[in-house]
CSV table of C-alpha atoms in Angstrom, one decimal:
chain,number,residue,atom,x,y,z
Y,601,MET,CA,121.7,109.1,108.5
Y,602,LYS,CA,119.4,108.1,105.7
Y,603,CYS,CA,116.9,110.2,104.6
Y,604,ALA,CA,114.6,110.0,101.3
Y,605,ILE,CA,112.7,112.2,98.8
Y,606,ILE,CA,109.9,110.9,96.9
Y,607,MET,CA,108.7,112.3,93.4
Y,608,ALA,CA,104.8,111.9,93.7
Y,609,GLY,CA,103.3,115.2,91.7
Y,610,GLY,CA,102.5,113.8,88.5
Y,611,LYS,CA,98.9,113.3,86.9
Y,612,GLY,CA,99.4,110.3,85.2
Y,613,THR,CA,97.5,111.3,81.8
Y,614,ARG,CA,97.5,107.9,80.4
Y,615,MET,CA,95.9,106.4,83.5
Y,616,LYS,CA,93.2,108.3,83.0
Y,617,ALA,CA,92.7,108.7,86.7
Y,618,THR,CA,90.6,111.3,88.7
Y,619,CYS,CA,93.2,111.1,91.9
Y,620,PRO,CA,97.1,111.7,91.7
Y,621,LYS,CA,99.0,108.8,89.9
Y,622,VAL,CA,100.8,107.3,92.7
Y,623,MET,CA,97.3,107.0,94.3
Y,624,CYS,CA,96.3,104.4,91.8
Y,625,ASN,CA,96.1,100.8,93.6
Y,626,VAL,CA,98.5,98.2,93.5
Y,627,LEU,CA,96.3,95.3,95.5
Y,628,PHE,CA,94.1,97.5,97.0
Y,629,GLU,CA,96.6,100.0,98.6
Y,630,PRO,CA,98.1,103.2,96.7
Y,631,MET,CA,101.3,102.7,94.9
Y,632,ILE,CA,103.1,105.2,97.1
Y,633,SER,CA,101.9,103.0,100.2
Y,634,TYR,CA,104.9,100.6,99.0
Y,635,VAL,CA,107.6,103.0,98.3
Y,636,VAL,CA,107.0,104.8,101.8
Y,637,ASP,CA,107.1,101.1,103.6
Y,638,ALA,CA,110.2,100.2,101.3
Y,639,VAL,CA,112.5,103.3,102.5
Y,640,LYS,CA,111.2,103.2,105.8
Y,641,GLU,CA,112.2,99.7,106.3
Y,642,ALA,CA,115.6,100.4,105.1
Y,643,GLY,CA,116.3,103.0,107.5
Y,644,ALA,CA,115.4,106.2,106.3
Y,645,GLU,CA,114.3,108.8,109.3
Y,646,ASP,CA,113.2,111.6,107.7
Y,647,ILE,CA,111.0,111.8,104.1
Y,648,CYS,CA,109.6,114.5,102.0
Y,649,VAL,CA,107.0,113.6,99.3
Y,650,ILE,CA,106.9,116.0,96.4
Y,651,THR,CA,103.2,116.8,95.5
Y,652,GLY,CA,101.4,118.0,92.7
Y,653,TYR,CA,98.1,117.2,90.6
Y,654,LYS,CA,95.4,117.1,93.1
Y,655,HIS,CA,97.9,117.3,96.0
Y,656,GLU,CA,95.2,117.8,98.4
Y,657,LEU,CA,94.2,114.2,98.3
Y,658,LEU,CA,97.7,112.7,98.5
Y,659,GLU,CA,99.0,115.2,101.6
Y,660,LYS,CA,95.9,114.0,103.7
Y,661,TYR,CA,96.5,110.1,102.9
Y,662,LEU,CA,100.2,110.9,103.8
Y,663,ALA,CA,99.4,112.6,107.1
Y,664,GLU,CA,96.9,109.5,107.9
Y,665,LYS,CA,99.9,107.3,107.3
Y,666,ASP,CA,102.5,109.2,109.0
Y,667,GLU,CA,102.1,112.6,110.3
Y,668,LYS,CA,105.9,112.6,110.4
Y,669,ILE,CA,105.9,112.8,106.4
Y,670,GLU,CA,106.8,116.0,105.1
Y,671,THR,CA,105.1,117.2,101.6
Y,672,VAL,CA,106.2,120.2,99.4
Y,673,LEU,CA,104.1,121.0,96.4
Y,674,GLN,CA,105.6,121.5,92.9
Y,675,GLU,CA,103.7,123.8,90.8
Y,676,PRO,CA,103.8,124.3,87.9
Y,677,GLN,CA,105.8,120.8,86.9
Y,678,LEU,CA,108.7,121.7,85.1
Y,679,GLY,CA,110.4,117.9,85.4
Y,680,THR,CA,112.3,116.0,88.1
Y,681,GLY,CA,115.2,118.5,88.8
Y,682,HIS,CA,112.5,121.0,89.3
Y,683,ALA,CA,110.5,118.5,91.8
Y,684,VAL,CA,113.8,118.1,93.8
Y,685,MET,CA,114.4,121.8,93.9
Y,686,GLN,CA,110.9,122.3,95.7
Y,687,ALA,CA,112.8,120.1,98.5
Y,688,GLN,CA,115.5,122.2,99.0
Y,689,SER,CA,114.7,123.4,102.7
Y,690,PHE,CA,114.9,119.6,103.2
Y,691,ILE,CA,118.1,118.7,101.7
Y,692,ASP,CA,119.7,121.9,103.5
Y,693,ARG,CA,118.6,120.0,106.9
Y,694,HIS,CA,120.5,116.9,105.9
Y,695,LEU,CA,123.6,118.5,103.9
Y,696,ASP,CA,126.0,115.8,105.7
Y,697,ASP,CA,123.6,112.5,105.2
Y,698,ASP,CA,122.8,110.4,102.2
Y,699,ILE,CA,119.3,110.9,100.4
Y,700,ILE,CA,117.2,108.6,98.4
Y,701,ILE,CA,115.5,110.0,95.5
Y,702,LEU,CA,112.6,107.8,94.3
Y,703,ASN,CA,109.4,107.8,92.1
Y,704,GLY,CA,106.2,107.6,93.8
Y,705,ASP,CA,104.9,105.0,91.3
Y,706,GLY,CA,107.4,102.2,91.5
Y,707,PRO,CA,105.3,100.0,94.0
Y,708,LEU,CA,107.9,97.0,93.6
Y,709,ILE,CA,111.1,99.0,94.9
Y,710,ASP,CA,112.0,97.2,98.1
Y,711,ALA,CA,114.3,97.7,101.0
Y,712,GLU,CA,116.7,94.9,100.2
Y,713,THR,CA,117.5,96.7,96.5
Y,714,ILE,CA,117.9,100.1,98.5
Y,715,ASN,CA,120.2,99.2,101.1
Y,716,LYS,CA,122.3,97.0,98.3
Y,717,ALA,CA,122.4,100.2,96.4
Y,718,PHE,CA,123.5,102.2,99.9
Y,719,ASP,CA,126.2,99.9,100.5
Y,720,TYR,CA,127.6,100.1,96.8
Y,721,HIS,CA,127.2,104.0,97.2
Y,722,LYS,CA,129.3,103.9,100.6
Y,723,GLU,CA,131.9,101.3,99.4
Y,724,ASN,CA,132.8,103.5,96.5
Y,725,ASP,CA,132.2,106.9,98.2
Y,726,ASN,CA,130.0,108.2,95.5
Y,727,SER,CA,128.6,111.4,95.4
Y,728,ILE,CA,125.5,109.8,93.3
Y,729,THR,CA,124.9,106.5,92.6
Y,730,LEU,CA,122.3,105.4,90.2
Y,731,ILE,CA,120.2,102.6,89.9
Y,732,SER,CA,120.0,100.9,86.9
Y,733,ALA,CA,118.4,98.1,85.3
Y,734,ILE,CA,119.5,95.7,81.8
Y,735,VAL,CA,115.9,95.9,79.8
Y,736,ASP,CA,114.6,94.0,76.7
Y,737,ASP,CA,112.5,96.8,75.8
Y,738,THR,CA,114.3,100.5,75.5
Y,739,ASN,CA,111.2,102.3,74.9
Y,740,GLY,CA,110.7,105.2,77.0
Y,741,ILE,CA,113.4,104.6,79.4
Y,742,GLY,CA,116.2,106.8,80.8
Y,743,HIS,CA,119.5,105.6,78.5
Y,744,ILE,CA,122.8,105.5,80.9
Y,745,GLN,CA,125.6,105.9,78.5
Y,746,ARG,CA,128.8,104.4,79.3
Y,747,ASP,CA,132.3,104.7,77.8
Y,748,GLU,CA,134.3,101.9,76.7
Y,749,ASN,CA,135.7,101.1,79.8
Y,750,GLY,CA,132.4,101.3,81.6
Y,751,LYS,CA,132.9,104.2,83.1
Y,752,LEU,CA,129.6,106.3,83.4
Y,753,LEU,CA,129.1,109.3,81.3
Y,754,ARG,CA,125.2,110.5,81.2
Y,755,ILE,CA,121.8,109.7,81.4
Y,756,ILE,CA,120.0,110.4,78.0
Y,757,GLU,CA,116.0,110.9,78.2
Y,758,HIS,CA,115.0,108.7,74.9
Y,759,LYS,CA,112.9,111.7,74.0
Y,760,ASP,CA,116.2,113.5,73.9
Y,761,ALA,CA,118.0,110.5,72.1
Y,762,ASN,CA,119.3,110.0,68.9
Y,763,ASP,CA,118.7,106.5,66.9
Y,764,GLU,CA,122.0,105.2,68.1
Y,765,GLU,CA,121.6,106.1,72.1
Y,766,LYS,CA,117.8,104.5,71.7
Y,767,LYS,CA,119.4,101.3,71.5
Y,768,ILE,CA,121.3,101.5,74.8
Y,769,ASN,CA,119.5,98.9,77.2
Y,770,GLU,CA,120.7,100.1,80.5
Y,771,SER,CA,118.2,102.0,82.0
Y,772,ASN,CA,117.9,104.6,84.3
Y,773,ALA,CA,115.3,102.8,87.3
Y,774,GLY,CA,114.4,106.7,88.3
Y,775,PHE,CA,115.7,105.6,92.2
Y,776,TYR,CA,119.3,107.8,93.2
Y,777,TRP,CA,121.5,107.7,96.3
Y,778,PHE,CA,122.9,111.0,96.7
Y,779,ASN,CA,125.4,112.9,99.1
Y,780,GLY,CA,123.1,115.9,100.7
Y,781,ARG,CA,125.7,118.4,99.6
Y,782,ASP,CA,126.5,117.2,96.5
Y,783,LEU,CA,122.7,116.8,95.8
Y,784,SER,CA,122.3,120.7,96.6
Y,785,TYR,CA,125.3,121.6,94.7
Y,786,ALA,CA,124.0,119.7,91.5
Y,787,LEU,CA,120.6,121.4,91.8
Y,788,SER,CA,121.8,124.8,91.6
Y,789,LYS,CA,123.6,123.7,88.7
Y,790,ILE,CA,120.9,122.1,86.6
Y,791,THR,CA,119.2,123.9,83.6
Y,792,ASN,CA,116.3,123.6,81.5
Y,793,ASN,CA,118.4,123.4,78.1
Y,794,ASN,CA,116.9,120.7,76.3
Y,795,ALA,CA,114.1,119.9,74.0
Y,796,GLN,CA,111.7,120.1,76.4
Y,797,ASN,CA,112.8,122.6,78.3
Y,798,GLU,CA,112.5,120.9,81.6
Y,799,TYR,CA,115.1,120.4,84.7
Y,800,TYR,CA,116.1,117.1,85.0
Y,801,ILE,CA,117.2,115.5,87.8
Y,802,THR,CA,119.5,113.2,85.8
Y,803,ASP,CA,121.6,116.0,84.6
Y,804,SER,CA,123.3,115.8,88.1
Y,805,LEU,CA,125.3,113.0,87.0
Y,806,GLU,CA,127.4,114.6,84.5
Y,807,ILE,CA,127.1,118.1,86.6
Y,808,LEU,CA,128.8,115.6,89.6
Y,809,ILE,CA,131.4,114.2,87.0
Y,810,SER,CA,132.7,117.4,85.6
Y,811,ALA,CA,133.2,118.7,89.5
Y,812,GLY,CA,135.7,115.5,89.5
Y,813,LYS,CA,133.4,113.6,91.8
Y,814,ASN,CA,132.5,110.0,92.3
Y,815,VAL,CA,129.8,108.4,90.6
Y,816,GLY,CA,128.2,105.2,90.2
Y,817,ALA,CA,125.2,102.7,89.1
Y,818,TYR,CA,124.4,99.6,90.9
Y,819,VAL,CA,122.7,97.3,88.6
Y,820,VAL,CA,119.7,95.5,89.9
Y,821,GLU,CA,119.1,91.3,90.2
Y,822,ASN,CA,115.4,91.8,89.6
Y,823,ASN,CA,114.3,93.9,87.1
Y,824,GLU,CA,111.2,93.8,88.4
Y,825,VAL,CA,111.9,96.0,91.4
Y,826,THR,CA,112.2,98.8,88.8
Y,827,LEU,CA,109.1,98.8,87.5
Y,828,GLY,CA,106.4,101.3,87.4
Y,829,ALA,CA,103.0,102.1,85.5
Y,830,ASN,CA,102.1,104.9,83.0
Y,831,ASP,CA,98.5,103.3,82.2
Y,832,ARG,CA,95.9,100.8,83.4
Y,833,LYS,CA,97.7,97.8,81.5
Y,834,GLN,CA,101.0,98.1,83.2
Y,835,LEU,CA,99.1,98.8,86.5
Y,836,ASN,CA,97.5,95.0,85.8
Y,837,ASN,CA,100.8,93.6,85.3
Y,838,LEU,CA,102.5,95.4,88.9
Y,839,ASN,CA,99.1,93.9,90.4
Y,840,ASN,CA,99.8,90.1,89.4
Y,841,ILE,CA,103.5,90.8,89.9
Y,842,MET,CA,102.9,92.1,93.8
Y,843,ARG,CA,100.3,89.3,94.1
Y,844,ARG,CA,102.6,86.7,92.9
Y,845,ASN,CA,105.6,88.1,95.3
Y,846,ILE,CA,102.8,88.8,98.1
Y,847,ASN,CA,101.6,84.7,97.8
Y,848,ASP,CA,105.0,83.3,97.5
Y,849,LYS,CA,106.5,85.0,100.5
Y,850,HIS,CA,103.7,83.5,102.6
Y,851,MET,CA,104.2,79.6,101.1
Y,852,ILE,CA,108.2,80.3,101.9
Y,853,ASN,CA,106.7,81.0,105.3
Y,854,GLY,CA,104.7,77.7,105.4
Y,855,VAL,CA,101.4,79.0,104.7
Y,856,ASP,CA,99.5,76.3,102.2
Y,857,ILE,CA,98.2,77.9,99.2
Y,858,PRO,CA,97.5,74.3,96.9
Y,859,CYS,CA,96.2,76.5,94.1
Y,860,THR,CA,96.7,80.3,93.9
Y,861,ASP,CA,93.7,81.0,91.4
Y,862,GLY,CA,91.5,84.0,92.9
Y,863,VAL,CA,94.0,84.6,95.8
Y,864,MET,CA,94.5,88.0,96.5
Y,865,ILE,CA,96.6,88.9,99.8
Y,866,GLY,CA,97.6,92.3,101.3
Y,867,LYS,CA,100.8,93.7,102.3
Y,868,ASN,CA,100.3,93.9,105.7
Y,869,VAL,CA,98.4,90.6,106.3
Y,870,LYS,CA,100.0,88.5,108.6
Y,871,ILE,CA,99.2,84.3,108.7
Y,872,GLY,CA,100.8,81.3,110.5
Y,873,SER,CA,102.5,78.7,109.1
Y,874,SER,CA,100.1,75.4,108.4
Y,875,THR,CA,97.1,77.5,107.6
Y,876,VAL,CA,95.5,76.8,104.2
Y,877,ILE,CA,94.2,79.7,102.0
Y,878,LEU,CA,91.7,78.2,99.4
Y,879,PRO,CA,91.2,79.8,96.0
Y,880,ASN,CA,89.2,82.9,95.3
Y,881,THR,CA,90.2,84.4,99.0
Y,882,ILE,CA,90.9,88.2,99.2
Y,883,ILE,CA,92.6,89.2,102.6
Y,884,LEU,CA,93.1,92.6,103.2
Y,885,GLY,CA,93.9,95.9,105.9
Y,886,ASN,CA,96.1,94.5,109.1
Y,887,THR,CA,94.5,91.1,109.1
Y,888,VAL,CA,96.1,88.5,111.3
Y,889,ILE,CA,95.3,85.1,111.0
Y,890,GLY,CA,96.9,82.3,113.3
Y,891,GLU,CA,98.4,78.7,112.8
Y,892,ASN,CA,96.4,75.8,111.7
Y,893,CYS,CA,93.1,77.8,110.2
Y,894,THR,CA,91.8,77.4,106.8
Y,895,SER,CA,89.7,79.6,104.7
Y,896,TYR,CA,86.8,77.9,102.8
Y,897,ARG,CA,84.8,79.5,100.1
Y,898,ARG,CA,81.3,79.3,99.7
Y,899,ASP,CA,78.9,80.5,96.7
Y,900,SER,CA,81.3,82.8,95.3
Y,901,TYR,CA,84.3,84.2,97.1
Y,902,SER,CA,85.7,85.2,100.6
Y,903,PHE,CA,86.6,88.2,101.9
Y,904,ILE,CA,88.6,89.3,105.0
Y,905,PHE,CA,89.4,92.4,106.3
Y,906,HIS,CA,91.0,94.0,109.4
Y,907,THR,CA,90.2,90.7,111.3
Y,908,HIS,CA,92.0,89.1,113.7
Y,909,PHE,CA,91.8,84.9,113.6
Y,910,LEU,CA,93.3,83.0,116.7
Y,911,ASN,CA,95.4,79.7,116.2
Y,912,ASP,CA,93.6,76.5,115.6
Y,913,PHE,CA,90.4,78.4,114.6
Y,914,GLY,CA,88.2,75.6,114.1
Y,915,ASN,CA,89.9,74.5,111.1
Y,916,GLU,CA,87.8,77.0,108.5
Y,917,PHE,CA,86.9,80.5,108.3
Y,918,VAL,CA,84.2,81.8,105.6
Y,919,TYR,CA,83.2,85.1,104.1
Y,920,HIS,CA,81.0,85.3,101.0
Y,921,THR,CA,78.5,87.3,99.2
Y,922,VAL,CA,79.4,90.3,100.8
Y,923,THR,CA,77.1,92.8,99.5
Y,924,ALA,CA,77.7,95.7,101.9
Y,925,THR,CA,79.3,99.3,100.8
Y,926,ARG,CA,81.2,99.8,104.4
Y,927,ALA,CA,83.9,97.3,105.5
Y,928,VAL,CA,83.0,93.9,106.5
Y,929,VAL,CA,84.9,93.4,109.5
Y,930,HIS,CA,87.0,95.7,111.0
Y,931,GLY,CA,89.0,95.5,114.1
Y,932,VAL,CA,87.4,92.1,115.1
Y,933,ILE,CA,88.8,89.2,117.4
Y,934,VAL,CA,87.2,85.7,116.6
Y,935,HIS,CA,87.6,83.0,119.1
Y,936,GLN,CA,87.5,79.1,118.9
Y,937,SER,CA,85.2,78.3,115.9
Y,938,ARG,CA,84.0,79.3,112.9
Y,939,PHE,CA,83.0,82.8,111.8
Y,940,PHE,CA,80.8,83.7,108.7
Y,941,VAL,CA,79.6,87.1,107.2
Y,942,ASN,CA,76.7,85.9,104.7
Y,943,GLN,CA,74.4,88.3,102.7
Y,944,ILE,CA,74.9,91.6,103.9
Y,945,LEU,CA,71.7,93.3,102.8
Y,946,GLY,CA,71.2,96.8,103.7
Y,947,PHE,CA,73.0,96.4,106.9
Y,948,ASP,CA,77.0,97.7,107.9
Y,949,TYR,CA,77.9,94.7,109.8
Y,950,PHE,CA,77.0,91.2,110.1
Y,951,PHE,CA,78.5,88.7,112.8
Y,952,PHE,CA,78.0,85.0,113.3
Y,953,SER,CA,79.9,82.9,115.2
Y,954,HIS,CA,79.1,79.5,116.6
Y,955,ASN,CA,80.6,80.7,119.9
Y,956,PHE,CA,81.2,84.0,120.5
Y,957,ILE,CA,82.6,87.3,119.3
Y,958,SER,CA,84.4,90.0,121.0
Y,959,LEU,CA,85.5,93.5,119.9
Y,960,SER,CA,88.7,94.8,120.0
Y,961,VAL,CA,89.4,98.1,118.7
Y,962,GLY,CA,87.8,101.8,120.1
Y,963,GLU,CA,85.5,103.0,122.4
Y,964,PRO,CA,82.5,102.4,119.8
Y,965,TYR,CA,83.0,98.5,119.7
Y,966,LYS,CA,82.1,98.3,123.3
Y,967,LYS,CA,78.7,99.1,122.5
Y,968,LEU,CA,78.2,96.0,121.2
Y,969,HIS,CA,78.6,93.5,123.9
Y,970,GLN,CA,79.5,89.6,124.2
Y,971,LEU,CA,76.2,87.8,123.1
Y,972,ASP,CA,74.7,85.2,125.4
Y,973,LYS,CA,74.9,81.6,124.9
Y,974,ASP,CA,72.0,81.4,123.0
Y,975,CYS,CA,72.3,84.2,120.5
Y,976,ARG,CA,74.8,83.5,117.6
Y,977,ALA,CA,74.7,86.5,115.4
Y,978,ALA,CA,73.6,90.0,115.4
Y,979,TYR,CA,73.1,93.0,113.1
Y,980,VAL,CA,74.8,96.0,114.2
Y,981,ASP,CA,74.1,99.7,112.6
Y,982,LYS,CA,77.0,102.1,112.0
Y,983,HIS,CA,77.2,102.9,115.7
Y,984,PHE,CA,77.6,99.5,116.6
Y,985,GLU,CA,74.1,99.2,118.4
Y,986,ILE,CA,72.6,95.9,118.0
Y,987,ILE,CA,69.7,95.9,115.7
Y,988,PHE,CA,68.7,92.2,116.7
Y,989,CYS,CA,70.3,89.5,116.9
Y,990,TYR,CA,69.6,85.3,115.7
Y,991,LYS,CA,69.3,82.7,117.8
Y,992,VAL,CA,70.5,79.8,116.2
Y,993,GLY,CA,68.9,76.2,116.3
Y,994,ASP,CA,69.7,72.9,115.2
Y,995,ASP,CA,67.0,73.2,112.8
Y,996,GLY,CA,67.7,76.9,111.4
Y,997,CYS,CA,67.2,80.7,113.0
Y,998,ASN,CA,64.8,82.4,115.0
Y,999,SER,CA,65.3,86.5,115.1
Y,1000,GLN,CA,64.9,87.8,118.5
Y,1001,TYR,CA,65.0,92.1,118.5
Y,1002,HIS,CA,67.4,93.4,121.2
Y,1003,LYS,CA,66.5,97.3,122.0
C-alpha cells in the first residue's frame, strides 16, 4: 500500500504571504493542491499533511478538498525531521507500507515521477529512496554526497556544508520513499546535533546506512518537477512552467492554441479536440469544453470559470470585461449557441444566450427557470432570483422586469 506525508507547515517568510506558504497559488490553485493530486494519481491511499503557520486556513482548505486527508500540527517548528515525527501515529498504522514524504510547496511534482521513483525503490529493496536532480545552481540545496563508487553517503544541508561540499551539484529534491518500519526506526534516532539545532529528515539516510539497510537515489529526468518557491519571483517561475505544461498537454491532445499569449488554463479544465483557444483566454475551475468550439475575445479578455460547453458550440464562446467580485459562472451548461458575459456591473451573475440556458448544479439553480423564446438574457441576484431580463431584437435590447 502506498501512503503519503506532505510537509506543509512553513510560513514562507520571503514569500511575504498572509497565508501558509503552501497556500500561495500557481495558476489560481494552492501549491499543495497539485501535490495532493499528484500523490493521489500515483496511488497513495492515505495522506497525512503536517500543518504549522496559520494551520486553520490550511486545515479548512484540505477538509473541503478531501475530508479523508489527515492533518497534524507541528508547533513549534524544529525542522523537517521534527515535522515528520508529528505524524508518528500515522506511520505506526503503516509500518508495513511504503510512505512517500514530500514538500507541499513543490507543485510541479507529478505522478509519473513519483511512480518511477517507487519502482526504483521496490526493485532495489531500499529502505529509503531519495528523489534527486542534477542542478546548475547549488545555492541553498541539500547536497547529496557519494563515495568514489557512486554509493550514497549522506545529505548535507547547504547551511551546514563547507566550501568543497557546496560544489556538489546533485540536489536533494525533498521527496523520499520510505519503508514504513524503517522510517519509524530512523525517526527514533534523529538528533538536533547540527548548526541550526534542528531535526533533519535527511539524517535518516545516514542512520539507515549505519543500520546496514539498502539506500538509493532516483535521479529525475526533468529537473523542473523538483522545483519549489521561496519567494514571489520563484513563484512566478512556477506559474510560467505550469502554464506551459498545461497548454502543451492540451495541444498534444488536439486542442488548437495558435498563440499562447495570455492563455491560462487551470489544471482541472477539460477541452475537446479541434477546439480553438485564442489569445488572452483564462479558463479555470472544472470547466468542460466540447469539441469544435472556439474562444473569442472581445475588448479585453475571455474569462471562463466552472462552465460546461457542449460540442460544436456555435463556433464561439465569449467572456469579457468582467467587473463582478463573485464568480462569473458556476456550474452552467450552455446549449447550441454563442454565450456572452458582458459588463457585469453591480450584479452577481449575468447570462446571455442566443438560444437558452439551463443550470445544472444544486437546488438554488432551479430558481432560475429556462427563459422563454423572446427573453435572451437575465440578471440574477446571489439567490439566483431573476431581477430582470432582456428581450433581444435585431435592433437592440429592451428591458423587461420579472417579479
